[in-house]
CSV table of C-alpha atoms and ligand atoms in Angstrom, one decimal:
chain,number,residue,atom,x,y,z
A,186,MET,CA,-25.8,18.7,21.0
A,187,SER,CA,-27.1,15.4,19.4
A,188,LYS,CA,-28.1,12.4,21.4
A,189,PRO,CA,-25.8,9.5,22.1
A,190,VAL,CA,-26.0,6.8,19.6
A,191,SER,CA,-26.5,3.2,20.2
A,192,LEU,CA,-26.6,0.4,17.7
A,193,ASN,CA,-28.3,-2.9,18.1
A,194,VAL,CA,-26.5,-6.0,16.7
A,195,ALA,CA,-28.3,-9.4,17.4
A,196,ASP,CA,-29.0,-9.2,21.3
A,197,GLN,CA,-26.2,-6.9,21.9
A,198,LYS,CA,-26.6,-3.1,22.4
A,199,LEU,CA,-23.6,-0.9,21.7
A,200,ASP,CA,-23.3,2.5,22.9
A,201,LEU,CA,-21.3,4.5,20.5
A,202,THR,CA,-19.4,7.7,21.2
A,203,VAL,CA,-20.2,10.9,19.3
A,204,LYS,CA,-17.5,13.2,18.5
A,205,TYR,CA,-18.1,16.8,17.8
A,206,GLY,CA,-16.3,19.2,15.4
A,207,THR,CA,-16.1,23.1,15.7
A,208,ILE,CA,-18.8,23.3,13.1
A,209,GLY,CA,-20.4,20.8,10.6
A,210,PRO,CA,-21.7,17.4,11.2
A,211,SER,CA,-20.7,15.3,14.2
A,212,VAL,CA,-19.3,11.9,13.7
A,213,VAL,CA,-20.2,8.5,15.3
A,214,ASP,CA,-16.9,6.7,16.4
A,215,ILE,CA,-17.1,3.2,15.1
A,216,ALA,CA,-13.4,2.4,15.5
A,217,LYS,CA,-14.2,-0.4,18.0
A,218,LEU,CA,-17.1,-1.9,16.0
A,219,TYR,CA,-15.3,-4.8,14.5
A,220,ALA,CA,-13.7,-5.7,17.7
A,221,GLN,CA,-17.0,-5.8,19.5
A,222,THR,CA,-19.6,-7.2,16.8
A,223,GLY,CA,-17.2,-8.8,14.2
A,224,MET,CA,-19.0,-6.6,11.6
A,225,PHE,CA,-17.6,-3.8,9.3
A,226,THR,CA,-19.5,-0.7,8.2
A,227,TYR,CA,-20.3,-0.5,4.4
A,228,ASP,CA,-19.9,2.9,2.7
A,229,PRO,CA,-18.6,2.7,-1.0
A,230,GLY,CA,-17.3,6.0,-2.1
A,231,PHE,CA,-17.1,7.2,1.6
A,232,THR,CA,-20.4,9.3,1.3
A,233,SER,CA,-20.9,9.0,5.0
A,234,THR,CA,-17.4,8.4,6.3
A,235,ALA,CA,-15.1,11.0,7.9
A,236,SER,CA,-11.7,9.4,7.3
A,237,CYS,CA,-9.7,11.7,9.8
A,238,GLU,CA,-10.0,14.7,12.0
A,239,SER,CA,-8.7,17.9,10.6
A,240,LYS,CA,-8.3,21.5,11.4
A,241,ILE,CA,-7.5,22.7,7.9
A,242,THR,CA,-10.4,23.2,5.5
A,243,TYR,CA,-14.2,23.3,6.1
A,244,ILE,CA,-17.0,22.8,3.6
A,245,ASP,CA,-20.6,23.3,4.2
A,246,GLY,CA,-21.9,21.9,0.6
A,247,ASP,CA,-25.5,22.8,1.3
A,248,GLU,CA,-24.8,26.3,2.1
A,249,GLY,CA,-22.0,26.7,-0.5
A,250,VAL,CA,-19.3,27.6,2.1
A,251,LEU,CA,-15.6,27.0,1.9
A,252,LEU,CA,-13.1,27.9,4.8
A,253,TYR,CA,-9.4,27.6,4.9
A,254,ARG,CA,-8.5,27.6,8.6
A,255,GLY,CA,-11.8,29.5,9.3
A,256,TYR,CA,-11.3,32.3,6.5
A,257,PRO,CA,-14.0,32.3,3.9
A,258,ILE,CA,-12.5,31.6,0.5
A,259,ASP,CA,-14.1,34.9,-1.1
A,260,GLN,CA,-12.3,37.2,1.5
A,261,LEU,CA,-8.9,35.1,0.8
A,262,ALA,CA,-9.5,35.4,-2.8
A,263,GLU,CA,-10.2,39.1,-2.8
A,264,HIS,CA,-7.7,40.3,-0.2
A,265,GLY,CA,-4.9,37.7,0.2
A,266,ASP,CA,-2.4,36.0,-2.2
A,267,PHE,CA,-1.4,32.6,-3.1
A,268,LEU,CA,1.8,32.5,-0.9
A,269,GLU,CA,0.0,34.0,2.0
A,270,THR,CA,-2.7,31.3,1.6
A,271,CYS,CA,-0.1,28.5,1.4
A,272,TYR,CA,1.3,29.8,4.8
A,273,LEU,CA,-2.1,29.9,6.3
A,274,LEU,CA,-2.9,26.2,5.1
A,275,LEU,CA,0.6,24.9,6.4
A,276,TYR,CA,0.8,26.9,9.8
A,277,GLY,CA,-2.8,27.5,10.8
A,278,GLU,CA,-2.7,31.3,10.9
A,279,LEU,CA,-2.3,34.2,8.5
A,280,PRO,CA,1.6,35.3,8.5
A,281,THR,CA,2.7,38.5,10.3
A,282,PRO,CA,4.6,40.9,7.9
A,283,ALA,CA,8.0,39.2,9.2
A,284,GLN,CA,6.8,35.7,8.8
A,285,ARG,CA,5.4,36.4,5.2
A,286,THR,CA,8.8,37.9,4.2
A,287,ASP,CA,10.6,35.0,5.6
A,288,PHE,CA,8.2,32.4,4.2
A,289,ASN,CA,8.3,34.0,0.6
A,290,TYR,CA,12.2,33.9,0.9
A,291,ARG,CA,12.1,30.3,1.9
A,292,VAL,CA,9.9,29.3,-1.0
A,293,THR,CA,11.7,31.4,-3.6
A,294,ARG,CA,15.2,30.1,-2.8
A,295,HIS,CA,14.0,26.6,-4.1
A,296,THR,CA,12.4,27.5,-7.4
A,297,MET,CA,15.2,25.8,-9.5
A,298,VAL,CA,15.2,22.2,-10.2
A,299,HIS,CA,18.2,20.1,-10.1
A,300,GLU,CA,20.0,20.5,-13.6
A,301,GLN,CA,20.0,16.8,-14.2
A,302,MET,CA,16.2,17.0,-14.3
A,303,MET,CA,16.5,18.7,-17.6
A,304,ARG,CA,18.1,15.2,-18.8
A,305,PHE,CA,15.2,13.5,-17.0
A,306,PHE,CA,12.8,15.5,-19.2
A,307,GLN,CA,14.5,14.8,-22.4
A,308,GLY,CA,13.3,11.2,-22.0
A,309,PHE,CA,9.6,12.1,-22.6
A,310,ARG,CA,8.0,12.1,-25.8
A,311,ARG,CA,7.1,15.7,-26.9
A,312,ASP,CA,3.5,14.6,-27.3
A,313,ALA,CA,3.3,13.4,-23.6
A,314,HIS,CA,0.3,14.8,-21.6
A,315,PRO,CA,1.6,17.3,-19.1
A,316,MET,CA,-0.1,15.4,-16.2
A,317,SER,CA,1.8,12.2,-17.2
A,318,VAL,CA,5.1,14.3,-17.1
A,319,MET,CA,3.9,15.8,-13.7
A,320,VAL,CA,3.3,12.4,-12.2
A,321,ALA,CA,6.6,11.2,-13.2
A,322,SER,CA,8.8,14.3,-12.5
A,323,VAL,CA,7.1,15.0,-9.1
A,324,GLY,CA,7.7,11.5,-8.1
A,325,ALA,CA,11.3,11.8,-9.4
A,326,LEU,CA,11.9,14.6,-7.1
A,327,SER,CA,12.5,11.7,-4.3
A,328,ALA,CA,15.4,10.7,-6.5
A,329,PHE,CA,16.9,14.1,-6.7
A,330,TYR,CA,16.3,15.2,-3.1
A,331,HIS,CA,16.8,12.3,-1.1
A,332,ASP,CA,18.3,14.5,1.7
A,333,SER,CA,14.6,15.6,2.5
A,334,THR,CA,12.7,12.3,2.4
A,335,ASP,CA,13.1,11.2,6.0
A,336,ILE,CA,9.4,12.0,7.1
A,337,ALA,CA,10.6,11.4,11.0
A,338,ASP,CA,12.8,14.6,10.6
A,339,GLU,CA,10.7,17.8,11.1
A,340,ASN,CA,13.4,19.9,9.4
A,341,GLN,CA,13.5,17.5,6.3
A,342,ARG,CA,9.5,17.6,6.1
A,343,MET,CA,9.8,21.3,6.0
A,344,ILE,CA,12.4,21.5,3.5
A,345,ALA,CA,10.5,19.0,1.3
A,346,SER,CA,7.4,21.1,1.7
A,347,MET,CA,9.1,24.2,0.5
A,348,ARG,CA,10.7,22.3,-2.2
A,349,MET,CA,7.5,21.1,-3.8
A,350,ILE,CA,5.6,24.5,-3.4
A,351,ALA,CA,8.6,26.1,-5.2
A,352,LYS,CA,9.5,23.6,-7.8
A,353,PHE,CA,6.1,22.5,-8.9
A,354,PRO,CA,5.6,25.8,-11.0
A,355,THR,CA,9.0,25.3,-12.5
A,356,LEU,CA,8.1,21.6,-13.3
A,357,ALA,CA,4.8,22.6,-14.8
A,358,ALA,CA,6.2,25.1,-16.8
A,359,MET,CA,8.9,22.8,-18.2
A,360,ALA,CA,6.3,20.3,-19.2
A,361,TYR,CA,4.6,23.0,-21.1
A,362,LYS,CA,7.7,24.2,-22.7
A,363,TYR,CA,9.0,20.8,-23.4
A,364,SER,CA,5.5,19.9,-25.4
A,365,ILE,CA,5.9,23.0,-27.8
A,366,GLY,CA,9.6,22.6,-28.3
A,367,GLN,CA,10.6,25.6,-26.7
A,368,PRO,CA,13.7,26.0,-24.3
A,369,PHE,CA,13.1,25.9,-20.5
A,370,VAL,CA,13.0,29.4,-19.0
A,371,TYR,CA,14.6,29.4,-15.5
A,372,PRO,CA,12.8,31.1,-12.6
A,373,GLN,CA,13.5,34.7,-11.9
A,374,ASN,CA,13.2,35.1,-8.1
A,375,ASP,CA,12.7,38.8,-8.1
A,376,LEU,CA,9.1,38.2,-9.5
A,377,ASP,CA,6.2,37.0,-7.2
A,378,TYR,CA,5.3,33.4,-7.3
A,379,THR,CA,2.6,33.7,-9.9
A,380,SER,CA,4.2,36.1,-12.3
A,381,ASN,CA,7.4,34.0,-12.2
A,382,PHE,CA,5.1,31.1,-13.3
A,383,LEU,CA,3.7,33.1,-16.1
A,384,ARG,CA,7.1,34.2,-17.4
A,385,MET,CA,8.4,30.5,-17.1
A,386,CYS,CA,5.5,29.3,-19.4
A,387,PHE,CA,5.3,32.3,-21.7
A,388,ALA,CA,8.7,34.0,-22.0
A,389,VAL,CA,11.3,33.2,-24.9
A,390,PRO,CA,15.1,33.9,-24.7
A,391,CYS,CA,14.9,36.2,-27.7
A,392,GLU,CA,12.3,38.5,-26.6
A,393,GLU,CA,11.6,40.7,-23.4
A,394,TYR,CA,8.5,39.3,-21.5
A,395,LYS,CA,6.5,41.7,-19.5
A,396,VAL,CA,4.1,40.1,-16.9
A,397,ASN,CA,0.6,41.4,-17.3
A,398,PRO,CA,-0.5,42.2,-13.7
A,399,VAL,CA,-4.1,41.7,-14.3
A,400,LEU,CA,-3.5,38.2,-15.6
A,401,SER,CA,-1.0,37.4,-12.8
A,402,ARG,CA,-3.4,38.6,-10.2
A,403,ALA,CA,-6.3,36.4,-11.9
A,404,LEU,CA,-4.0,33.3,-11.9
A,405,ASP,CA,-2.9,33.9,-8.4
A,406,ARG,CA,-6.7,34.0,-7.4
A,407,ILE,CA,-7.4,30.8,-9.5
A,408,PHE,CA,-4.4,29.2,-7.4
A,409,ILE,CA,-6.0,30.2,-4.1
A,410,LEU,CA,-9.4,28.9,-5.2
A,411,HIS,CA,-7.8,25.4,-5.8
A,412,ALA,CA,-5.4,25.3,-2.9
A,413,ASP,CA,-7.4,22.8,-0.6
A,414,HIS,CA,-10.7,21.1,-0.6
A,415,GLU,CA,-10.7,18.9,2.5
A,416,GLN,CA,-10.8,15.1,2.1
A,417,ASN,CA,-11.4,14.9,-1.7
A,418,ALA,CA,-10.2,12.0,-3.9
A,419,SER,CA,-6.6,13.1,-4.4
A,420,THR,CA,-6.1,14.4,-0.8
A,421,SER,CA,-7.5,11.1,0.5
A,422,THR,CA,-5.0,9.4,-1.8
A,423,VAL,CA,-2.1,11.5,-0.4
A,424,ARG,CA,-3.2,10.7,3.1
A,425,LEU,CA,-3.3,7.1,2.3
A,426,ALA,CA,-0.1,7.0,0.5
A,427,GLY,CA,1.5,9.0,3.4
A,428,SER,CA,0.0,6.8,6.0
A,429,SER,CA,2.4,4.0,5.1
A,430,GLY,CA,5.3,6.2,5.7
A,431,ALA,CA,6.0,6.9,2.0
A,432,ASN,CA,8.2,9.9,1.4
A,433,PRO,CA,6.4,13.2,0.7
A,434,PHE,CA,7.3,13.4,-3.0
A,435,ALA,CA,6.0,10.0,-3.7
A,436,CYS,CA,2.7,10.8,-1.8
A,437,ILE,CA,2.2,14.2,-3.7
A,438,ALA,CA,2.8,12.2,-7.1
A,439,ALA,CA,0.1,9.8,-6.0
A,440,GLY,CA,-2.2,12.8,-5.5
A,441,VAL,CA,-1.3,14.3,-9.0
A,442,ALA,CA,-2.1,10.8,-10.5
A,443,CYS,CA,-5.6,10.8,-8.8
A,444,LEU,CA,-6.4,14.3,-9.5
A,445,TRP,CA,-6.0,13.5,-13.2
A,446,GLY,CA,-9.3,11.7,-13.7
A,447,PRO,CA,-12.1,13.4,-15.5
A,448,ALA,CA,-14.4,13.1,-12.4
A,449,HIS,CA,-12.0,15.1,-10.3
A,450,GLY,CA,-9.3,17.7,-11.5
A,451,GLY,CA,-9.5,16.5,-15.2
A,452,ALA,CA,-13.0,17.9,-15.3
A,453,ASN,CA,-11.6,21.5,-16.3
A,454,GLU,CA,-10.2,19.9,-19.4
A,455,ALA,CA,-13.3,17.9,-20.1
A,456,ALA,CA,-15.5,21.1,-19.5
A,457,LEU,CA,-13.8,23.1,-21.9
A,458,LYS,CA,-13.7,20.1,-24.5
A,459,MET,CA,-17.6,20.1,-24.0
A,460,LEU,CA,-18.0,23.7,-24.6
A,461,GLN,CA,-16.2,23.4,-27.7
A,462,GLU,CA,-18.1,20.4,-28.7
A,463,ILE,CA,-21.4,22.1,-28.2
A,464,GLY,CA,-19.9,25.1,-30.1
A,465,THR,CA,-23.0,27.2,-30.3
A,466,VAL,CA,-26.0,28.2,-28.2
A,467,ASP,CA,-28.6,26.6,-30.4
A,468,LYS,CA,-27.0,23.1,-29.8
A,469,ILE,CA,-27.5,23.5,-26.0
A,470,PRO,CA,-30.9,21.7,-25.8
A,471,HIS,CA,-29.5,18.7,-27.6
A,472,TYR,CA,-26.9,18.3,-24.9
A,473,ILE,CA,-29.0,19.1,-22.1
A,474,ALA,CA,-31.2,16.3,-23.2
A,475,ARG,CA,-28.4,14.0,-23.5
A,476,ALA,CA,-27.3,14.7,-19.9
A,477,LYS,CA,-30.6,14.0,-18.6
A,478,ASP,CA,-30.9,10.7,-20.7
A,479,LYS,CA,-30.4,7.7,-18.1
A,480,ASN,CA,-29.2,5.6,-21.2
A,481,ASP,CA,-26.7,8.1,-22.4
A,482,PRO,CA,-23.4,8.2,-20.3
A,483,PHE,CA,-22.9,12.0,-21.3
A,484,ARG,CA,-22.8,14.3,-18.3
A,485,LEU,CA,-22.5,18.1,-18.3
A,486,MET,CA,-18.9,18.5,-17.4
A,487,GLY,CA,-18.2,21.3,-14.7
A,488,PHE,CA,-21.8,20.6,-13.3
A,489,GLY,CA,-22.5,18.7,-9.9
A,490,HIS,CA,-20.2,18.0,-6.9
A,491,ARG,CA,-20.0,15.4,-4.2
A,492,VAL,CA,-20.3,17.9,-1.5
A,493,TYR,CA,-21.7,21.1,-2.8
A,494,LYS,CA,-25.5,20.9,-3.3
A,495,ASN,CA,-25.5,24.6,-3.8
A,496,TYR,CA,-23.4,26.9,-6.0
A,497,ASP,CA,-19.9,26.3,-5.7
A,498,PRO,CA,-18.6,29.3,-3.9
A,499,ARG,CA,-15.3,29.0,-6.0
A,500,ALA,CA,-17.5,29.0,-9.2
A,501,LYS,CA,-18.9,32.4,-8.4
A,502,ILE,CA,-15.3,33.9,-7.9
A,503,MET,CA,-14.0,32.1,-11.0
A,504,GLN,CA,-17.0,33.4,-13.1
A,505,LYS,CA,-16.0,37.0,-12.0
A,506,THR,CA,-12.4,36.2,-12.7
A,507,THR,CA,-13.2,34.9,-16.3
A,508,HIS,CA,-15.0,38.3,-17.2
A,509,GLU,CA,-12.0,40.2,-15.8
A,510,VAL,CA,-9.4,38.0,-17.8
A,511,LEU,CA,-11.5,38.4,-21.1
A,512,ASN,CA,-11.8,42.1,-20.5
A,513,GLU,CA,-8.1,42.8,-20.1
A,514,LEU,CA,-7.5,40.8,-23.1
A,515,GLY,CA,-10.0,42.7,-25.0
A,516,ILE,CA,-11.9,39.4,-25.9
A,517,LYS,CA,-15.3,40.9,-26.3
A,518,ASP,CA,-17.2,38.1,-27.9
A,519,ASP,CA,-15.9,34.5,-26.9
A,520,PRO,CA,-18.4,31.9,-28.3
A,521,LEU,CA,-17.3,29.6,-25.5
A,522,LEU,CA,-18.2,32.0,-22.8
A,523,ASP,CA,-21.8,32.5,-24.5
A,524,VAL,CA,-22.3,28.8,-24.5
A,525,ALA,CA,-21.2,28.6,-21.1
A,526,MET,CA,-23.5,31.3,-19.8
A,527,GLU,CA,-26.5,30.2,-21.6
A,528,LEU,CA,-25.8,26.5,-20.6
A,529,GLU,CA,-25.7,27.6,-16.9
A,530,ARG,CA,-28.9,29.7,-17.2
A,531,ILE,CA,-30.8,26.7,-18.9
A,532,ALA,CA,-29.3,24.1,-16.5
A,533,LEU,CA,-30.1,26.2,-13.5
A,534,SER,CA,-33.7,26.6,-14.6
A,535,ASP,CA,-34.2,22.9,-15.6
A,536,SER,CA,-36.1,20.7,-13.1
A,537,TYR,CA,-33.6,17.8,-13.6
A,538,PHE,CA,-30.5,19.9,-12.4
A,539,ILE,CA,-32.7,21.7,-9.8
A,540,GLU,CA,-33.9,18.5,-8.1
A,541,LYS,CA,-30.6,16.8,-8.3
A,542,LYS,CA,-28.9,20.1,-6.9
A,543,LEU,CA,-26.5,20.1,-9.8
A,544,TYR,CA,-24.9,23.6,-9.9
A,545,PRO,CA,-21.8,24.7,-11.9
A,546,ASN,CA,-18.5,23.9,-10.1
A,547,ILE,CA,-15.1,25.6,-10.2
A,548,ASP,CA,-14.2,23.8,-13.5
A,549,PHE,CA,-17.0,25.2,-15.3
A,550,TYR,CA,-15.5,28.7,-15.9
A,551,SER,CA,-11.8,28.0,-15.1
A,552,GLY,CA,-11.1,26.5,-18.6
A,553,ILE,CA,-12.4,29.5,-20.4
A,554,THR,CA,-10.0,31.6,-18.3
A,555,LEU,CA,-6.9,29.6,-18.7
A,556,LYS,CA,-7.5,29.3,-22.4
A,557,ALA,CA,-7.6,32.9,-22.8
A,558,MET,CA,-4.5,33.4,-20.9
A,559,GLY,CA,-2.9,31.3,-23.5
A,560,PHE,CA,-2.7,27.9,-21.6
A,561,PRO,CA,-3.6,24.8,-23.9
A,562,THR,CA,-6.2,22.5,-22.5
A,563,SER,CA,-3.9,19.8,-21.9
A,564,MET,CA,-2.2,22.1,-19.2
A,565,PHE,CA,-5.4,22.8,-17.3
A,566,THR,CA,-5.2,20.0,-14.9
A,567,ALA,CA,-1.4,20.5,-14.2
A,568,LEU,CA,-2.3,24.2,-13.1
A,569,PHE,CA,-4.8,22.7,-10.7
A,570,ALA,CA,-2.3,20.3,-9.3
A,571,LEU,CA,0.3,23.0,-8.9
A,572,ALA,CA,-2.1,25.0,-6.7
A,573,ARG,CA,-3.5,21.9,-4.9
A,574,THR,CA,0.2,20.8,-3.9
A,575,VAL,CA,0.0,23.0,-0.9
A,576,GLY,CA,-3.3,21.4,0.2
A,577,TRP,CA,-1.9,18.0,-0.2
A,578,ILE,CA,1.1,19.0,1.9
A,579,ALA,CA,-0.7,20.8,4.7
A,580,GLN,CA,-3.0,17.5,4.9
A,581,TRP,CA,-0.1,15.1,4.7
A,582,LYS,CA,1.8,17.1,7.5
A,583,GLU,CA,-1.3,17.1,9.8
A,584,MET,CA,-1.5,13.5,9.3
A,585,ILE,CA,2.3,12.8,10.0
A,586,GLU,CA,2.4,15.0,13.0
A,587,ASP,CA,-0.7,13.4,14.7
A,588,PRO,CA,0.8,11.2,17.4
A,589,GLY,CA,-2.2,8.7,16.9
A,590,GLN,CA,-1.6,8.1,13.3
A,591,LYS,CA,-1.8,4.7,11.7
A,592,ILE,CA,-1.7,3.1,8.3
A,593,GLY,CA,-4.9,3.5,6.4
A,594,ARG,CA,-6.4,0.3,5.7
A,595,PRO,CA,-10.2,0.0,4.6
A,596,ARG,CA,-11.9,-3.3,4.9
A,597,GLN,CA,-14.3,-4.9,2.4
A,598,LEU,CA,-17.4,-6.9,2.1
A,599,TYR,CA,-16.1,-10.0,0.2
A,600,THR,CA,-18.4,-11.5,-2.4
A,601,GLY,CA,-16.1,-13.7,-4.3
A,602,ALA,CA,-15.7,-17.6,-4.4
A,603,PRO,CA,-15.5,-19.2,-1.0
A,604,GLN,CA,-12.5,-21.2,-0.3
A,605,ARG,CA,-11.9,-24.0,-2.9
A,606,ASP,CA,-9.0,-26.4,-3.9
A,607,TYR,CA,-6.6,-25.8,-6.6
A,608,ILE,CA,-7.4,-27.9,-9.9
A,609,PRO,CA,-4.4,-28.9,-11.9
A,610,THR,CA,-4.4,-27.6,-15.4
A,611,HIS,CA,-5.1,-30.9,-17.2
A,612,MET,CA,-8.1,-31.5,-15.0
A,613,ARG,CA,-9.9,-28.2,-15.8
B,844,LIG,N1,-24.7,15.9,-15.7
B,844,LIG,C1,-25.9,15.2,-15.7
B,844,LIG,N2,-26.2,14.4,-14.6
B,844,LIG,C2,-25.5,14.4,-13.5
B,844,LIG,C3,-24.2,15.2,-13.5
B,844,LIG,C4,-23.9,15.9,-14.5
B,844,LIG,N3,-22.7,16.7,-14.6
B,844,LIG,N4,-23.7,14.9,-12.1
B,844,LIG,C5,-24.6,14.0,-11.5
B,844,LIG,N5,-25.6,13.9,-12.3
B,844,LIG,C6,-26.8,12.9,-12.0
B,844,LIG,C7,-26.2,11.5,-11.8
B,844,LIG,O1,-26.6,10.9,-13.1
B,844,LIG,C8,-27.1,11.0,-10.7
B,844,LIG,O2,-28.4,10.9,-11.2
B,844,LIG,P1,-29.4,9.6,-10.5
B,844,LIG,O3,-29.5,9.9,-9.2
B,844,LIG,O4,-30.7,9.7,-11.4
B,844,LIG,O5,-28.5,8.3,-10.7
B,844,LIG,C9,-27.2,12.1,-9.7
B,844,LIG,O6,-27.0,13.3,-10.6
B,844,LIG,C10,-26.2,12.2,-8.7
B,844,LIG,O7,-24.9,11.9,-9.3
B,844,LIG,P2,-23.8,10.9,-8.7
B,844,LIG,O8,-22.7,10.7,-9.7
B,844,LIG,O9,-24.2,10.0,-7.8
B,844,LIG,O10,-23.0,12.0,-7.8
B,844,LIG,P3,-21.7,12.0,-7.0
B,844,LIG,O11,-21.5,12.9,-5.9
B,844,LIG,O12,-21.2,10.6,-7.0
B,844,LIG,O13,-20.7,12.7,-8.3
B,844,LIG,C11,-19.7,14.0,-9.7
B,844,LIG,C12,-20.2,14.0,-8.3
B,844,LIG,C13,-18.5,13.2,-9.8
B,844,LIG,C14,-18.7,15.5,-9.5
B,844,LIG,C15,-20.7,14.3,-10.8
B,844,LIG,O14,-21.5,15.3,-10.6
B,844,LIG,C16,-20.1,14.7,-12.2
B,844,LIG,O15,-19.6,13.5,-12.8
B,844,LIG,N6,-20.0,15.7,-12.6
B,844,LIG,C17,-19.3,16.0,-13.9
B,844,LIG,C18,-17.8,16.1,-13.7
B,844,LIG,C19,-17.2,17.3,-12.9
B,844,LIG,O16,-17.6,18.3,-13.4
B,844,LIG,N7,-16.4,17.0,-11.9
B,844,LIG,C20,-15.7,18.1,-11.1
B,844,LIG,C21,-16.0,18.0,-9.8
B,844,LIG,S1,-15.1,19.2,-8.8
B,844,LIG,C22,-13.6,18.9,-8.8
B,844,LIG,O17,-13.2,17.9,-8.6
B,844,LIG,C23,-12.7,20.0,-8.6
């Protein structure tokens, strides 16, 4: 138990309530601070601020721990599957066999998208980035499914959630097919979630497509690893958008937009590009030197994390999955993997990275794996978004169902001009 916290402001002593979680740091409740002192707190980047109370995901960045509803990520990745993880994140418990069958059925029957969406897709340029297509098409779901946009109706919330989990793979596969000029492949509902997605991406009407179970299992595991990650930038974006009462499709589209950035979900694409740019093991010292140079904006992509100051537990599983996939595909010598492993070895023994606690994050190995599976670099972040959709929905649902929920509205430290009078144009 930590001691009560008091704060001295001028002559005033304020006793602040401390709230305790199940595990992890407790929080100081400052909700009444402004009313009592006329002051805000200042925490750019929210490095010390808990924005909400949540029961979904727990991270201990120092120990490299990630739990979904209390279950360690490695156990879920090894023994579970993605749809079971979706159920767990949404409902808080692992499903019984009957719940599992029912949930899989409910998701599966929503995999098709409104036929009119094919026309919507035709409006995009063929060279559009898949993430731009995803931002637009997920947002557009609210135009196609306005019978599930009433957030006050529990049933509509549930249907919207099922629709997004089910339709995201279809939309992502459509974005890919569109970019390479191939016909869209309709979902096939007797396949499991991930096999269905692989088929929608890689099947063509003129040939039989057989799903490789090793690749399907590997991709399913990648989806599990990406399913949720507590109050990261995109999840906080979804919560903030949802706090105004915006419909769930619009909120998830906001999350997709935020995820796109290279400091967040876009890092997997950036990490692979960096490995390609480095190219050979002998060039690594040059790039390590650049990463350490304060005057050079270059950073080792796929290294470092706001929360993990230890090896990202997802990166360990990802590394194993990379080897499994390359082995299955008979890729014995992948120069990118050689560069990645050597880069990791050097960085982990370099004092700069050790002192700053910069370890490989999940994005470091995911790009090599997805590339080997046949996905172009531009699809990497779309795959991340596909998997994270359930986390966004679970967090959004938790917020909407909280009776104390209010609109998110951060304050600021204003450093602009004080009040001044308007000067007519001719007098300036
Ligand atoms: N390469 C070199 N130096 C780095 C790196 C890196 N990848 N990451 C952080 N540093 C250095 C910073 O320059 C800074 O040094 P300083 O203290 O001397 O100024 C120090 O480490 C702390 O870095 P911050 O940027 O302050 O840490 P923050 O927590 O804000 O950033 C972030 C975390 C954005 C992930 C950062 O490590 C980064 O840009 N990494 C590369 C991009 C990446 O891989 N992102 C994926 C994140 S995981 C995900 O979203 C799924």
